[in-house]
Amino acid sequence: MNQKIMAICDIEEGYAFRMAEYMLEKVRLPYTLHLFTAASELEKFARREEIAVLLIAESALKLLKEESIRQQVLQMFVLQESEHKEWEDLCYISKYQSPERVVQLMLEYVTDLADWKMEDVERETAVKMIGIYSPVKRCLQTSFALSLGQILSKEHKVLYLNLETYSGLARLLKKEFTADIMDAMYCFQSAREKLVLRMPSIIQNIGGLDYIPPSQHSFGFQEVTGEQWLDFCRDVAMIGQYEFIILDVGEGVNDLFQLLGNCCKIYTVTRDDEFAKAKLDQYEQSLKFNGLEEIAEKTVQCRFPIFRELPENLEMMTRGELAAYVRSIIKEDIYE
């Protein structure tokens, strides 16, 4: 069976090549991609082949015989270059935004992906999930998780997922995210087959470590079940071919113990003061009461020494005293 065709047409060559380059490098599309920088060449091609999806600049569409091209195109998206929309029945996408955003908007409306399975692009990956959780607060849990992830990412494909209700990561990174983990989860729940196409525009990187921006709003976060998080992690691991997923979790996540139970290793950061000891003791008693000794057995308790200085830049978590501590843990526990 021949693969379906997607075509890009724009007489502005630089834009056309940038868009095609992004699709080929960043998005795994279930189409054969064809690029046209002359409307006449697209017209000739369309006489021979049916086009499943056409992304065409407004200026290029005006040069075509509209009805003839529509007969050979199943879905057409117009890159809008002016304020006026000449074809009211077509889907317009503003041309003057990033390729990531253009593709994201287009894929939300593509209708012929229902029968496309993720197995068409996936390879087996034995992902290992590492859980970072502590009932003790303000204990450098996220700093530890980022340092662990950035160090591991020097030699492995690693994804960091922050599953806290209020992570504050956007402010710490001084970034505004157009999509976060709840957008990815919504795509997973409503159109799972499209997740592979959405992920490249959602994934961010910090110090060599891939991450999905954490939830910016708590609405809907606690409605996601542990099983859904686990299935989501498996799909994302296959899409990105990740070897490790680091789960930085808090009490706000649903089915906390189910998530931790599926981790190969769990790190619990604690402190030496009496409040910390009391909270950790209650947590351990809860594990025992619920028959979750397996989680306790996989847990490594971390009591940090007093660090004289911590990195201020979250992209530099492979440096300093904390990083040296984390490297010793990786050598002893993860590469055991």
XYZ file of C-alpha atoms in Angstrom:
336
model
C 0.000 0.000 0.000
C 1.415 3.372 -1.038
C 1.948 5.927 1.698
C -0.285 8.978 1.633
C 1.089 12.265 0.369
C 1.506 15.581 2.129
C 2.542 18.593 0.039
C 3.914 22.012 0.952
C 3.667 24.802 -1.598
C 5.046 28.318 -1.163
C 6.686 30.549 -3.749
C 8.788 32.006 -0.925
C 11.527 29.380 -1.140
C 13.212 30.096 2.192
C 9.989 29.628 4.132
C 9.053 26.475 2.205
C 12.413 24.833 2.864
C 12.361 25.754 6.571
C 8.897 24.247 6.969
C 9.841 21.042 5.137
C 13.072 20.757 7.123
C 11.175 21.063 10.394
C 8.662 18.381 9.392
C 11.359 15.959 8.270
C 13.622 16.443 11.295
C 11.196 17.035 14.148
C 7.881 15.362 13.270
C 7.326 11.723 12.375
C 4.612 12.036 9.764
C 2.718 9.101 8.244
C 3.036 10.760 4.824
C 5.467 11.078 1.971
C 6.421 14.757 1.935
C 6.606 16.721 -1.333
C 7.825 20.319 -1.567
C 6.858 22.794 -4.297
C 8.099 26.363 -4.759
C 6.159 26.886 -7.986
C 2.371 26.646 -8.150
C 2.522 25.244 -11.664
C 4.623 22.280 -10.514
C 2.102 21.472 -7.788
C -0.675 21.628 -10.376
C 1.125 19.139 -12.642
C 1.793 16.807 -9.718
C -1.848 16.928 -8.592
C -2.989 15.702 -12.001
C -1.066 12.460 -11.372
C -1.361 11.956 -7.618
C -3.959 12.415 -4.915
C -2.739 14.642 -2.061
C -3.958 13.796 1.430
C -2.851 17.063 3.046
C -1.803 20.293 1.350
C -0.234 23.221 3.192
C -0.186 26.086 0.719
C 0.631 29.773 0.954
C -2.198 32.145 0.150
C -0.195 33.750 -2.665
C 0.487 30.351 -4.252
C -3.166 29.290 -4.094
C -4.194 32.403 -6.039
C -2.031 31.219 -8.934
C -3.843 27.870 -9.214
C -7.047 26.782 -10.836
C -8.839 26.407 -7.542
C -11.489 23.817 -8.451
C -9.066 21.465 -10.227
C -6.663 21.404 -7.284
C -9.472 20.848 -4.785
C -10.542 17.688 -6.611
C -7.122 16.149 -5.958
C -6.658 17.313 -2.353
C -8.440 15.722 0.595
C -7.543 18.437 3.109
C -6.162 21.888 2.385
C -4.634 24.392 4.813
C -3.922 27.947 3.717
C -0.974 29.888 5.114
C -2.605 33.264 5.613
C -0.548 36.226 4.410
C -3.174 38.985 4.447
C -6.082 40.095 6.630
C -8.726 39.096 4.088
C -9.833 35.448 3.816
C -10.801 34.811 0.202
C -11.942 31.205 0.747
C -14.253 31.020 3.740
C -14.591 27.227 3.629
C -10.849 26.567 3.946
C -8.824 26.333 7.149
C -6.459 29.294 7.513
C -3.280 29.279 9.618
C -1.237 32.434 10.079
C 2.023 32.099 8.179
C 3.884 34.478 10.440
C 4.608 32.229 13.408
C 7.042 29.443 14.199
C 7.019 26.191 12.155
C 6.255 24.371 15.428
C 3.067 26.364 15.936
C 1.969 26.040 12.289
C 2.353 22.256 12.387
C 0.647 22.023 15.774
C -2.412 23.921 14.519
C -2.554 21.965 11.274
C -2.373 18.573 12.977
C -5.284 19.453 15.234
C -7.520 19.406 12.165
C -6.026 16.569 10.107
C -8.780 13.964 9.857
C -7.146 10.933 8.232
C -4.943 9.861 11.156
C -7.532 7.679 12.903
C -6.273 4.467 11.306
C -2.601 5.326 11.786
C -1.143 3.378 14.672
C 1.878 4.333 16.719
C 3.365 0.922 15.920
C 4.082 2.307 12.452
C 6.893 4.467 13.875
C 7.885 2.908 17.162
C 10.773 0.670 18.130
C 11.030 -1.276 21.340
C 12.559 0.682 24.169
C 13.196 -0.655 27.645
C 12.542 2.576 29.506
C 13.443 2.730 33.182
C 11.449 5.057 35.388
C 13.169 6.689 38.347
C 10.900 8.159 41.004
C 11.848 11.180 43.091
C 9.475 11.688 46.011
C 9.692 12.899 49.580
C 7.067 13.722 52.216
C 9.589 16.318 53.457
C 9.304 19.713 51.794
C 12.020 22.212 50.818
C 14.579 19.431 50.677
C 16.109 20.126 47.204
C 13.980 17.389 45.598
C 13.635 19.141 42.215
C 17.272 20.304 42.245
C 18.288 16.682 42.825
C 15.986 15.445 40.036
C 17.302 17.977 37.500
C 20.902 17.257 38.402
C 20.299 13.511 38.102
C 18.588 13.960 34.735
C 21.212 16.264 33.246
C 24.070 14.006 34.303
C 22.356 10.874 32.943
C 21.526 12.680 29.683
C 25.245 12.962 28.894
C 25.195 9.282 27.974
C 21.507 8.345 27.669
C 18.216 9.639 26.306
C 16.421 10.969 29.378
C 13.076 12.693 29.902
C 12.195 14.677 33.026
C 8.539 14.879 34.073
C 7.500 17.130 36.943
C 4.202 15.861 38.370
C 3.790 18.461 41.069
C 0.629 20.543 41.237
C 2.610 23.766 41.580
C 6.181 23.298 40.387
C 7.054 26.971 39.835
C 9.408 25.826 37.077
C 8.183 28.362 34.519
C 9.125 31.235 36.819
C 12.455 29.693 37.761
C 13.327 29.229 34.087
C 11.892 32.648 33.189
C 9.953 31.069 30.333
C 6.388 31.084 29.067
C 5.217 27.766 27.667
C 2.654 27.535 24.883
C 1.863 23.930 25.881
C 2.437 21.846 28.979
C 2.056 18.281 30.228
C -1.724 18.627 30.534
C -1.939 19.579 26.849
C 0.088 16.466 26.037
C -2.151 14.366 28.295
C -5.281 15.790 26.662
C -3.905 14.818 23.239
C -3.076 11.353 24.592
C -6.604 10.888 25.971
C -8.558 12.330 23.039
C -6.432 11.450 19.993
C -3.690 9.068 21.095
C -2.564 8.459 17.521
C -1.655 12.155 17.179
C 0.579 12.282 20.255
C 3.610 11.305 18.199
C 3.000 14.367 16.023
C 2.450 16.785 18.898
C 5.417 15.843 21.055
C 8.189 17.619 19.077
C 6.452 20.966 19.594
C 5.933 20.341 23.333
C 9.282 18.860 24.390
C 11.771 21.387 25.792
C 15.411 20.985 26.776
C 17.417 22.248 29.722
C 21.118 21.521 30.043
C 20.830 18.597 27.604
C 17.842 17.106 29.468
C 14.506 16.791 27.669
C 11.427 17.765 29.642
C 7.729 18.385 29.170
C 6.713 21.694 30.791
C 4.846 20.971 34.030
C 1.202 21.800 34.532
C 0.630 25.552 34.673
C -2.836 25.189 36.202
C -4.076 22.577 38.664
C -7.419 22.210 36.833
C -7.832 18.612 35.666
C -4.455 17.489 37.023
C -5.838 15.382 39.842
C -8.354 13.707 37.547
C -5.615 11.847 35.676
C -5.281 8.315 37.034
C -2.049 6.527 37.782
C -2.718 4.054 34.974
C -3.144 6.912 32.508
C 0.157 8.441 33.618
C 1.888 5.098 33.175
C 0.429 4.520 29.699
C 1.347 8.091 28.778
C 4.937 7.525 29.941
C 5.214 4.344 27.866
C 3.957 6.067 24.719
C 6.226 9.069 25.199
C 9.191 6.765 25.824
C 8.527 4.955 22.534
C 8.092 8.214 20.631
C 11.322 9.737 21.934
C 13.232 6.466 22.374
C 13.961 7.404 25.968
C 16.024 5.086 28.152
C 15.146 6.816 31.422
C 12.139 8.826 32.600
C 12.597 10.774 35.805
C 9.341 11.334 37.688
C 9.508 14.271 40.107
C 6.256 13.756 42.008
C 4.282 15.366 44.827
C 1.155 14.477 46.793
C -1.070 16.219 44.227
C -0.658 13.430 41.683
C -3.306 10.717 41.624
C -2.335 7.141 42.591
C 1.084 8.140 43.923
C 1.947 4.662 45.167
C 1.020 3.078 41.828
C 3.464 5.388 40.045
C 6.246 4.744 42.553
C 5.611 1.003 42.387
C 6.405 1.046 38.663
C 9.754 2.778 39.166
C 12.967 0.764 39.130
C 14.477 3.064 41.757
C 12.994 5.668 44.094
C 14.903 8.481 45.770
C 13.522 10.071 48.911
C 15.334 13.198 50.037
C 15.093 13.972 53.725
C 16.706 16.074 56.442
C 17.929 15.471 59.974
C 15.535 17.734 61.873
C 12.747 16.255 63.994
C 9.914 17.409 61.703
C 11.534 15.678 58.739
C 12.114 12.497 60.732
C 8.489 12.463 61.909
C 7.119 12.891 58.375
C 9.410 10.210 56.971
C 8.426 7.813 59.767
C 4.720 8.355 59.048
C 5.333 7.797 55.306
C 7.158 4.521 55.984
C 4.379 3.372 58.291
C 1.853 4.115 55.537
C 3.812 1.953 53.100
C 3.890 -0.895 55.614
C 0.210 -0.568 56.488
C -0.775 -0.745 52.797
C 1.468 -3.715 52.045
C 3.823 -1.677 49.886
C 7.112 -3.024 51.166
C 8.291 -3.287 47.558
C 8.348 0.516 47.325
C 10.333 0.719 50.556
C 12.820 -1.852 49.220
C 13.413 0.176 46.030
C 13.792 3.442 47.941
C 17.134 5.101 48.590
C 17.018 7.736 51.312
C 19.226 10.753 50.619
C 20.416 12.971 53.435
C 22.432 15.687 51.811
C 25.466 17.206 53.457
C 25.450 20.969 53.847
C 26.194 22.417 50.424
C 28.069 25.697 50.530
C 26.764 26.716 47.110
C 24.106 25.533 44.659
C 23.895 26.424 40.954
C 21.648 29.436 40.327
C 21.225 28.526 36.669
C 19.054 25.402 36.297
C 20.845 24.580 33.042
C 24.097 24.064 34.974
C 23.006 21.327 37.372
C 25.919 19.090 36.328
C 28.320 21.335 38.238
C 29.040 21.877 41.901
C 28.763 19.911 45.129
C 25.243 18.602 44.522
C 26.285 17.222 41.129
C 29.264 15.447 42.709
C 26.901 13.863 45.235
C 24.502 12.778 42.459
C 27.340 11.227 40.430
C 28.226 8.983 43.365
C 24.583 7.882 43.571
C 24.449 7.091 39.847
C 27.572 4.967 40.125
C 26.329 3.042 43.160
C 22.583 2.690 42.507
C 21.697 3.120 38.841
C 24.744 1.454 37.341
C 24.871 -1.197 40.063
